[in-house]
Amino acid sequence: MLLEGDPFALLEGMAIAALACGIEKSFIYLRGEYPEAARRLEHAAAAFSEREGFQVELRRGAGAYICGEETALFNSLEGHRGEPRSKPPFPTVAGLFGKPTVVNNVETLANVAPILAGGAEAWRAVGTAESPGTKLFSLCGHVQRPGVYEVPFGTTLRTLVEDLGGGVRGQRRLQAVQCGGAAGTFLRPSDLDLPLTFEDLRARGATIGSGAVVVMDDTVSLLDVVTRTAEFFAHESCGQCVPCRVGTVRQLELLEQTDRPDRRALLAEVGQVMRDASICGLGQTASNAVLSALQEFDL
Ligand code: SF4
């Protein structure tokens, strides 16, 4: 949405970051599936470079989910397979082409210019002490008005789902809300008054993650949803480390063995190993959705 709707917000944030950090070379790494964003970014980057003299190189990936992980992104930019690197060293010490690198997501960089223009105090006046400012939430699923909503941190899940999203569509009953993307946690209808902040979601065992909020009504089979999520992670695992390469496949197999009495215990064990021993966030969080659905909804 930001890249297509306001690409200059990203470019301004990048130019300010480059100036602040003495950065010599800047890249935008864009997933291959966004041709419209690529077209608009190319146009905006050319205009911005002509006016401001800030050069940025747009590179397009081939669509791997793992290339959103910062060090896999570096490898992909360098022309290697998009596999995460072990950390340390961290990107600020040895990142792209072995150089110190600042790497941030689009939403963060788009917030830089407004913070600089209005001042940190004005930014902090919105949201909460630990989660200042606003956040974009991508609301989808069984709501009347799906869309991307920018709200102050601290807005409740109920305001997002019921007031902005218009509530569950078709007069059905709300069953669950998955918050944070594919690796996100399942929340119950009784969680609707949860304020959307880093601290409140952490205390509830959930995360804001990508800002994706998926609303599911009572027609949804949560077991099917988590099985599809498990399929997704088994497919997207880069295969570099054993806990994730094998764990994501075992997790999927266990979900499909619905009559197995020790299934829950084994899923918990596989999840623990992936969380503790995987190299990157994909493997570390690949069991989140499954385990939270099992726990919250007794699947
Ligand atoms: S955790 Fe998974 S995605 Fe990450 S490096 Fe290991 S195999 Fe690759």
mmCIF file of N, CA and C in Angstrom, residues 17-18 21-27 74 78 85 89-103:
data_model
loop_
_atom_site.group_PDB
_atom_site.id
_atom_site.type_symbol
_atom_site.label_atom_id
_atom_site.label_comp_id
_atom_site.label_asym_id
_atom_site.label_seq_id
_atom_site.Cartn_x
_atom_site.Cartn_y
_atom_site.Cartn_z
ATOM 1 N N ALA A 17 17.883 8.764 6.397
ATOM 2 C CA ALA A 17 18.706 7.732 7.057
ATOM 3 C C ALA A 17 20.116 7.727 6.467
ATOM 4 N N ALA A 18 20.200 7.885 5.150
ATOM 5 C CA ALA A 18 21.515 7.868 4.490
ATOM 6 C C ALA A 18 22.356 9.053 4.965
ATOM 7 N N CYS A 21 23.461 8.515 8.663
ATOM 8 C CA CYS A 21 24.411 7.422 8.929
ATOM 9 C C CYS A 21 25.627 7.455 7.999
ATOM 10 N N GLY A 22 25.712 8.417 7.119
ATOM 11 C CA GLY A 22 26.844 8.470 6.191
ATOM 12 C C GLY A 22 26.833 7.323 5.202
ATOM 13 N N ILE A 23 25.648 6.986 4.739
ATOM 14 C CA ILE A 23 25.492 5.831 3.844
ATOM 15 C C ILE A 23 25.828 6.220 2.405
ATOM 16 N N GLU A 24 26.615 5.356 1.744
ATOM 17 C CA GLU A 24 27.048 5.667 0.380
ATOM 18 C C GLU A 24 26.170 5.024 -0.684
ATOM 19 N N LYS A 25 25.546 3.927 -0.329
ATOM 20 C CA LYS A 25 24.813 3.192 -1.364
ATOM 21 C C LYS A 25 23.503 2.674 -0.776
ATOM 22 N N SER A 26 22.405 2.902 -1.487
ATOM 23 C CA SER A 26 21.096 2.472 -0.967
ATOM 24 C C SER A 26 20.391 1.567 -1.960
ATOM 25 N N PHE A 27 19.692 0.581 -1.409
ATOM 26 C CA PHE A 27 18.930 -0.360 -2.239
ATOM 27 C C PHE A 27 17.504 -0.461 -1.717
ATOM 28 N N PHE A 74 20.180 -9.860 2.104
ATOM 29 C CA PHE A 74 21.541 -9.478 1.669
ATOM 30 C C PHE A 74 22.093 -10.512 0.694
ATOM 31 N N GLU A 78 23.199 -9.990 -3.151
ATOM 32 C CA GLU A 78 24.565 -10.274 -3.599
ATOM 33 C C GLU A 78 24.604 -11.332 -4.698
ATOM 34 N N ARG A 85 21.839 -15.735 7.230
ATOM 35 C CA ARG A 85 23.181 -15.963 7.783
ATOM 36 C C ARG A 85 23.054 -16.109 9.300
ATOM 37 N N PRO A 89 27.931 -11.983 12.993
ATOM 38 C CA PRO A 89 27.867 -10.528 13.077
ATOM 39 C C PRO A 89 26.512 -9.991 12.617
ATOM 40 N N PHE A 90 26.088 -8.910 13.245
ATOM 41 C CA PHE A 90 24.831 -8.274 12.891
ATOM 42 C C PHE A 90 25.051 -7.314 11.726
ATOM 43 N N PRO A 91 23.953 -6.969 11.028
ATOM 44 C CA PRO A 91 24.095 -6.141 9.826
ATOM 45 C C PRO A 91 24.839 -4.827 10.041
ATOM 46 N N THR A 92 24.685 -4.214 11.213
ATOM 47 C CA THR A 92 25.360 -2.932 11.426
ATOM 48 C C THR A 92 26.883 -3.095 11.487
ATOM 49 N N VAL A 93 27.345 -4.326 11.691
ATOM 50 C CA VAL A 93 28.796 -4.599 11.705
ATOM 51 C C VAL A 93 29.243 -5.132 10.340
ATOM 52 N N ALA A 94 28.587 -6.175 9.877
ATOM 53 C CA ALA A 94 28.933 -6.774 8.576
ATOM 54 C C ALA A 94 27.638 -7.211 7.896
ATOM 55 N N GLY A 95 27.161 -6.386 6.991
ATOM 56 C CA GLY A 95 25.886 -6.677 6.329
ATOM 57 C C GLY A 95 26.056 -6.943 4.859
ATOM 58 N N LEU A 96 25.448 -6.088 4.029
ATOM 59 C CA LEU A 96 25.502 -6.278 2.587
ATOM 60 C C LEU A 96 26.923 -6.099 2.073
ATOM 61 N N PHE A 97 27.395 -7.061 1.287
ATOM 62 C CA PHE A 97 28.775 -7.093 0.772
ATOM 63 C C PHE A 97 29.800 -6.943 1.911
ATOM 64 N N GLY A 98 29.416 -7.421 3.099
ATOM 65 C CA GLY A 98 30.322 -7.389 4.246
ATOM 66 C C GLY A 98 30.481 -6.016 4.871
ATOM 67 N N LYS A 99 29.721 -5.035 4.390
ATOM 68 C CA LYS A 99 29.841 -3.655 4.915
ATOM 69 C C LYS A 99 28.788 -3.407 6.002
ATOM 70 N N PRO A 100 29.057 -2.461 6.907
ATOM 71 C CA PRO A 100 28.019 -2.078 7.876
ATOM 72 C C PRO A 100 26.766 -1.608 7.127
ATOM 73 N N THR A 101 25.619 -2.124 7.546
ATOM 74 C CA THR A 101 24.385 -1.887 6.780
ATOM 75 C C THR A 101 23.221 -1.536 7.703
ATOM 76 N N VAL A 102 22.453 -0.527 7.299
ATOM 77 C CA VAL A 102 21.197 -0.218 7.984
ATOM 78 C C VAL A 102 20.092 -0.855 7.159
ATOM 79 N N VAL A 103 19.285 -1.693 7.784
ATOM 80 C CA VAL A 103 18.201 -2.330 7.036
ATOM 81 C C VAL A 103 16.898 -2.144 7.806
#
